[in-house]
Amino acid sequence: AQTVTQSQPEMSVQEAETVTLSCTYDTSENNYYLFWYKQPPSRQMILVIRQEAYKQQNATENRFSVNFQKAAKSFSLKISDSQLGDTAMYFCAFMKLTGTASKLTFGTGTRLQVTL
Amino acid sequence: DVKVTQSSRYLVKRTGEKVFLECVQDMDHENMFWYRQDPGLGLRLIYFSYDVKMKEKGDIPEGYSVSREKKERFSLILESASTNQTSMYLCASSLFKGVAGIQETQYFGPGTRLLVL
C-alpha cells in the first residue's frame, strides 16, 4: 500500500515571499503520478500541479513548481511570490496506475496562511 | 470546464437514518469517486466506480454503499447513519483513456458537510 506523508501541519508565509511545502511518499511502484491539490477555505478542491514519475523534468505552473526526487521519494511544492489568495489547505496525493480507475492516496495536508 | 456538483452543501441527519448523497458530473467521465475528509486524516477513499453499475471498495467502505445507474451520477448511501460518519464528503470524477492507458486528473465537487446527531 502507498502512503503519503506531509510533515508540516501548518505553515505561514508573508506576501511576495517564497514557501516550500514538503511531501514524501512510499511505494514500490515505478510508474505513478503525483499531485498537489489546493483547498481554499470553504471552497472547492482544485488541482495545482501534476507530475508523471517517468518525467525527469520538474513540473511548473506559473508561480508553482515542484522538486521531484524519485529516488528519495520526495515531492515538494514551491510557491513563489506568495499571494493572499494562496491561503488554503494543500494536499499532496499519489496515484498508482492501474487498468481501470486509479485511486488517489492523500497526505494529511498542510494549512498555509499567507500574511501581509 | 469540468463541473462536478453535489446535491447538498450541508446536511443534518439523525442516527439510524438512511442518507443519500448525490454527485453529478457533466464531462462524460468514466470514473467517479467518493472520499471523506476529516481533520488530521486527509482524504480517504470510500468507494469508486469505473463504469455504470461497476463499483469497487476503497479504503474505508464499512457503513457505506454506492449506486451508479447512469454514467453522470454517483450516489453514496449511508444505510444507517452513525455519529462517527459526521464528516465532509467529497465526490470526484476523472476521464480514463483506456487505449492509451492515460489516467487523467480527478476533479472534485464542492463537498457535502454531513452532521449526524
Short mmCIF file of C-alpha atoms in Angstrom, two decimals:
data_model
loop_
_atom_site.label_atom_id
_atom_site.label_comp_id
_atom_site.label_asym_id
_atom_site.label_seq_id
_atom_site.Cartn_x
_atom_site.Cartn_y
_atom_site.Cartn_z
CA ALA A 1 0.00 0.00 0.00
CA GLN A 2 1.10 3.51 -0.72
CA THR A 3 1.50 6.14 1.97
CA VAL A 4 1.90 9.89 1.64
CA THR A 5 3.38 12.00 4.42
CA GLN A 6 3.11 15.74 4.85
CA SER A 7 5.13 16.60 7.92
CA GLN A 8 4.13 20.27 8.18
CA PRO A 9 0.56 20.62 9.50
CA GLU A 10 0.70 24.42 9.31
CA MET A 11 2.89 27.00 7.65
CA SER A 12 2.90 30.74 7.32
CA VAL A 13 4.49 32.98 4.71
CA GLN A 14 4.47 36.69 4.04
CA GLU A 15 3.04 38.05 0.87
CA ALA A 16 5.55 38.09 -2.02
CA GLU A 17 7.83 35.60 -0.27
CA THR A 18 8.57 32.03 -1.32
CA VAL A 19 7.46 28.96 0.62
CA THR A 20 8.10 25.26 0.16
CA LEU A 21 5.70 22.55 1.28
CA SER A 22 7.12 19.09 1.87
CA CYS A 23 5.76 15.74 0.82
CA THR A 24 7.26 12.27 0.93
CA TYR A 25 5.70 9.04 -0.20
CA ASP A 26 6.33 5.36 0.00
CA THR A 27 5.70 2.99 -2.89
CA SER A 28 7.19 0.02 -4.66
CA GLU A 29 5.69 1.13 -7.97
CA ASN A 30 7.80 2.57 -10.77
CA ASN A 31 5.07 4.29 -12.75
CA TYR A 32 2.79 6.68 -10.97
CA TYR A 33 1.58 10.27 -10.85
CA LEU A 34 1.92 12.81 -8.08
CA PHE A 35 -0.34 15.77 -7.47
CA TRP A 36 -0.68 18.86 -5.36
CA TYR A 37 -4.25 19.96 -4.70
CA LYS A 38 -5.35 23.21 -3.08
CA GLN A 39 -8.49 23.63 -0.96
CA PRO A 40 -9.21 27.28 -0.11
CA PRO A 41 -11.36 27.93 2.98
CA SER A 42 -14.94 26.79 2.31
CA ARG A 43 -14.17 26.35 -1.36
CA GLN A 44 -13.68 23.57 -3.86
CA MET A 45 -10.56 21.43 -4.10
CA ILE A 46 -8.62 22.30 -7.24
CA LEU A 47 -5.55 20.87 -8.92
CA VAL A 48 -2.38 22.90 -8.55
CA ILE A 49 0.18 20.79 -10.34
CA ARG A 50 0.79 17.25 -11.56
CA GLN A 51 3.97 15.24 -12.13
CA GLU A 52 4.37 11.98 -14.02
CA ALA A 53 7.03 9.79 -12.41
CA TYR A 54 8.63 8.88 -15.75
CA LYS A 55 9.38 12.54 -16.45
CA GLN A 56 12.67 13.77 -15.08
CA GLN A 57 11.82 17.41 -15.59
CA ASN A 58 10.08 19.08 -12.69
CA ALA A 59 6.58 20.36 -13.43
CA THR A 60 5.86 24.09 -13.23
CA GLU A 61 2.63 26.09 -13.39
CA ASN A 62 3.21 29.83 -13.22
CA ARG A 63 4.25 30.58 -9.62
CA PHE A 64 4.02 26.92 -8.59
CA SER A 65 6.80 24.42 -9.15
CA VAL A 66 7.79 21.07 -7.73
CA ASN A 67 11.03 19.44 -6.74
CA PHE A 68 10.55 15.79 -7.64
CA GLN A 69 13.24 13.47 -6.29
CA LYS A 70 12.20 9.98 -7.38
CA ALA A 71 14.97 8.08 -5.63
CA ALA A 72 14.31 9.90 -2.38
CA LYS A 73 10.53 9.63 -2.89
CA SER A 74 10.14 13.31 -2.26
CA PHE A 75 7.76 15.74 -3.96
CA SER A 76 7.85 19.26 -2.57
CA LEU A 77 5.83 22.24 -3.78
CA LYS A 78 7.38 25.68 -4.09
CA ILE A 79 5.14 28.72 -4.23
CA SER A 80 6.91 31.85 -5.42
CA ASP A 81 5.69 35.41 -4.94
CA SER A 82 3.01 34.22 -2.48
CA GLN A 83 -0.36 35.94 -2.70
CA LEU A 84 -3.19 36.24 -0.19
CA GLY A 85 -5.26 34.01 -2.46
CA ASP A 86 -2.78 31.19 -1.89
CA THR A 87 -4.11 30.81 1.64
CA ALA A 88 -5.51 27.28 1.66
CA MET A 89 -5.08 23.70 2.70
CA TYR A 90 -2.63 21.93 0.40
CA PHE A 91 -2.77 18.20 -0.16
CA CYS A 92 -0.13 16.03 -1.73
CA ALA A 93 -1.51 12.94 -3.48
CA PHE A 94 -0.17 9.78 -5.09
CA MET A 95 -1.80 7.90 -7.93
CA LYS A 96 -0.79 4.35 -8.76
CA LEU A 97 -1.53 3.44 -12.34
CA THR A 98 -3.97 0.56 -12.79
CA GLY A 99 -6.02 -0.90 -15.62
CA THR A 100 -9.20 0.82 -14.53
CA ALA A 101 -9.88 3.79 -12.30
CA SER A 102 -6.83 4.84 -10.39
CA LYS A 103 -7.20 5.85 -6.79
CA LEU A 104 -5.58 8.83 -5.14
CA THR A 105 -3.83 8.40 -1.82
CA PHE A 106 -3.68 11.70 0.03
CA GLY A 107 -1.43 13.12 2.69
CA THR A 108 -2.92 14.76 5.76
CA GLY A 109 -2.49 18.25 4.36
CA THR A 110 -0.59 21.46 5.14
CA ARG A 111 -2.52 24.55 6.08
CA LEU A 112 -0.81 27.57 4.51
CA GLN A 113 -1.52 31.07 5.71
CA VAL A 114 -0.28 33.98 3.63
CA THR A 115 0.04 37.18 5.65
CA LEU A 116 0.54 40.84 4.79
CA ASP B 1 -14.51 23.33 -17.66
CA VAL B 2 -15.35 20.17 -15.79
CA LYS B 3 -18.24 20.58 -13.42
CA VAL B 4 -18.86 18.23 -10.54
CA THR B 5 -21.86 19.08 -8.40
CA GLN B 6 -23.10 17.63 -5.15
CA SER B 7 -26.73 17.73 -4.09
CA SER B 8 -26.24 19.46 -0.74
CA ARG B 9 -23.55 21.64 0.84
CA TYR B 10 -24.78 20.96 4.38
CA LEU B 11 -26.87 18.13 5.76
CA VAL B 12 -28.07 17.28 9.26
CA LYS B 13 -29.41 13.79 9.94
CA ARG B 14 -30.38 11.66 12.91
CA THR B 15 -28.64 8.47 13.97
CA GLY B 16 -30.16 5.49 12.19
CA GLU B 17 -31.49 7.45 9.22
CA LYS B 18 -30.74 6.36 5.67
CA VAL B 19 -28.80 9.11 3.94
CA PHE B 20 -28.28 9.69 0.23
CA LEU B 21 -25.51 11.91 -1.11
CA GLU B 22 -25.70 12.65 -4.81
CA CYS B 23 -22.95 13.61 -7.20
CA VAL B 24 -23.29 14.60 -10.84
CA GLN B 25 -20.59 15.33 -13.40
CA ASP B 26 -21.14 16.85 -16.81
CA MET B 27 -18.00 15.78 -18.68
CA ASP B 28 -18.82 12.19 -19.61
CA HIS B 29 -16.15 10.86 -17.25
CA GLU B 30 -15.92 7.12 -16.77
CA ASN B 31 -14.52 7.22 -13.26
CA MET B 32 -16.23 8.59 -10.18
CA PHE B 33 -15.09 8.56 -6.56
CA TRP B 34 -16.36 9.24 -3.06
CA TYR B 35 -13.98 10.43 -0.35
CA ARG B 36 -14.45 11.57 3.20
CA GLN B 37 -12.28 14.33 4.61
CA ASP B 38 -11.50 14.57 8.32
CA PRO B 39 -9.08 16.92 10.09
CA GLY B 40 -5.67 15.37 10.53
CA LEU B 41 -6.56 12.41 8.32
CA GLY B 42 -6.69 13.99 4.88
CA LEU B 43 -9.00 12.43 2.31
CA ARG B 44 -9.80 8.75 2.39
CA LEU B 45 -11.44 6.82 -0.42
CA ILE B 46 -14.77 5.19 0.39
CA TYR B 47 -15.84 3.74 -2.97
CA PHE B 48 -15.21 4.31 -6.63
CA SER B 49 -16.79 3.36 -9.93
CA TYR B 50 -15.16 2.93 -13.33
CA ASP B 51 -18.34 2.35 -15.32
CA VAL B 52 -22.09 2.28 -14.99
CA LYS B 53 -23.16 -0.34 -12.43
CA MET B 54 -19.50 -1.10 -11.68
CA LYS B 55 -18.08 -0.30 -8.26
CA GLU B 56 -15.10 -1.12 -6.11
CA LYS B 57 -14.41 -0.66 -2.43
CA GLY B 58 -11.93 1.93 -1.39
CA ASP B 59 -10.04 2.07 1.87
CA ILE B 60 -12.96 2.68 4.25
CA PRO B 61 -16.16 1.19 2.76
CA GLU B 62 -17.71 -0.05 6.00
CA GLY B 63 -21.11 1.50 6.68
CA TYR B 64 -21.44 2.83 3.13
CA SER B 65 -22.79 1.66 -0.20
CA VAL B 66 -22.91 3.27 -3.63
CA SER B 67 -25.03 3.28 -6.75
CA ARG B 68 -24.21 4.21 -10.30
CA GLU B 69 -27.18 3.72 -12.58
CA LYS B 70 -26.18 6.43 -15.05
CA LYS B 71 -22.76 7.50 -16.19
CA GLU B 72 -23.06 11.04 -14.91
CA ARG B 73 -24.43 10.23 -11.46
CA PHE B 74 -22.80 8.51 -8.49
CA SER B 75 -24.65 8.17 -5.20
CA LEU B 76 -23.24 7.46 -1.76
CA ILE B 77 -25.62 5.78 0.67
CA LEU B 78 -25.31 5.61 4.42
CA GLU B 79 -27.64 2.72 5.25
CA SER B 80 -27.96 3.64 8.93
CA ALA B 81 -26.17 6.86 9.77
CA SER B 82 -24.00 6.93 12.86
CA THR B 83 -22.29 9.80 14.65
CA ASN B 84 -18.87 8.62 13.50
CA GLN B 85 -19.96 9.30 9.94
CA THR B 86 -20.11 13.02 10.65
CA SER B 87 -17.64 14.35 8.10
CA MET B 88 -17.07 16.26 4.88
CA TYR B 89 -17.84 14.10 1.83
CA LEU B 90 -16.17 14.88 -1.48
CA CYS B 91 -17.07 13.48 -4.85
CA ALA B 92 -14.62 13.42 -7.75
CA SER B 93 -14.57 12.29 -11.36
CA SER B 94 -11.91 11.59 -13.97
CA LEU B 95 -11.53 10.53 -17.55
CA PHE B 96 -9.85 7.27 -18.35
CA LYS B 97 -8.28 6.99 -21.78
CA GLY B 98 -8.18 3.24 -21.78
CA VAL B 99 -6.49 2.75 -25.10
CA ALA B 100 -3.57 4.95 -24.24
CA GLY B 101 -3.64 3.90 -20.61
CA ILE B 102 -3.61 7.52 -19.56
CA GLN B 103 -5.00 8.30 -16.16
CA GLU B 104 -6.49 11.71 -16.03
CA THR B 105 -6.70 14.20 -13.21
CA GLN B 106 -9.53 13.89 -10.72
CA TYR B 107 -11.88 16.88 -10.48
CA PHE B 108 -13.69 17.49 -7.24
CA GLY B 109 -17.13 18.69 -6.26
CA PRO B 110 -17.70 21.35 -3.57
CA GLY B 111 -18.31 18.79 -0.84
CA THR B 112 -21.20 17.94 1.48
CA ARG B 113 -20.70 18.58 5.17
CA LEU B 114 -22.76 15.96 6.98
CA LEU B 115 -23.64 16.16 10.66
CA VAL B 116 -25.18 13.08 12.27
CA LEU B 117 -26.84 13.75 15.62
#
